[in-house]
Amino acid sequence: MTASERREQLVAVGRGLFAEKGFDGTSVEEIATRAEVSKPVVYEHFGGKEGIYAVVVDREVQALTGALIGSLAESAHPKVLVERASLALLDYIEAHEDGFRILVRDSPVAQATGTFSSLIGDVATKVEHLLVDQFKANGLEARTAPLYAQMLVGMIALTGQYWLDARSPGKQQVAAHLVNLAWNGLKGMEKKPELTKPRPPR
């Protein structure tokens, strides 16, 4: 096995263990045992489990970011873009279940640019300009678009976390329900929303 092949083997083994047990629950010894190598081999290639984890997270962040940003690349009606983004996340979860489990877990070695929350923030930034145009067209305050972008993308992301384990209903239905809430909610927004005032005591 070449050095490159060995590195890929260790990354694959580490990815499975991190998804199964989390970062803290995984040891270098377990990685070495499952890969059928000695612990020094793991340290030689990655310096420890932190090095493997960093590679795994970086790859998953790139894959998910590419899928979500790609779903928003082509111009379309905003409702269609919400549908595309929802399906892109669900498709990623279906194809990269282990990777998504790793991303949504917190880890002491996760960097500011490699966490699930920062990734979602990046996608929300891409969504902002779409909402600005819609807000202006409907007489709503464009300056609140960044806030609504975070809400919209966060809703899709948290639903994805739920669907990771539930897997019911199917992803097409889940995406349709997400769009139903997001789009119909956006369509009926008030220009000056206020909290419900409490009724005076009788």
Short mmCIF file of N, CA, C and O in Angstrom, two decimals, residues 14 53 67 126 139 149 163 182 199:
data_model
loop_
_atom_site.label_atom_id
_atom_site.label_comp_id
_atom_site.label_asym_id
_atom_site.label_seq_id
_atom_site.Cartn_x
_atom_site.Cartn_y
_atom_site.Cartn_z
N GLY A 14 -11.20 6.61 10.10
CA GLY A 14 -11.49 7.66 11.07
C GLY A 14 -12.87 8.25 10.87
O GLY A 14 -13.60 8.49 11.84
N TYR A 53 -9.33 14.07 11.71
CA TYR A 53 -10.62 14.75 11.86
C TYR A 53 -10.67 16.01 11.00
O TYR A 53 -11.67 16.29 10.35
N ALA A 67 -22.76 21.60 -2.77
CA ALA A 67 -24.12 21.18 -3.11
C ALA A 67 -25.13 22.31 -2.88
O ALA A 67 -25.98 22.57 -3.72
N LYS A 126 -25.48 33.86 0.90
CA LYS A 126 -25.79 33.74 -0.53
C LYS A 126 -27.29 33.95 -0.79
O LYS A 126 -27.68 34.40 -1.86
N GLY A 139 -42.73 45.47 -0.99
CA GLY A 139 -42.85 46.58 -0.07
C GLY A 139 -42.41 46.28 1.35
O GLY A 139 -42.84 46.95 2.29
N ALA A 149 -32.88 35.46 6.03
CA ALA A 149 -32.04 34.47 5.36
C ALA A 149 -31.52 33.45 6.36
O ALA A 149 -31.50 32.24 6.09
N TRP A 163 -34.29 14.72 9.90
CA TRP A 163 -34.51 13.69 8.88
C TRP A 163 -33.37 12.69 8.83
O TRP A 163 -33.55 11.55 8.38
N ALA A 182 -41.99 27.66 4.39
CA ALA A 182 -41.12 28.80 4.09
C ALA A 182 -41.75 29.74 3.07
O ALA A 182 -41.83 30.96 3.31
N ARG A 199 -54.16 40.20 26.34
CA ARG A 199 -55.50 40.72 26.59
C ARG A 199 -55.58 41.29 28.01
O ARG A 199 -55.01 40.72 28.94
#
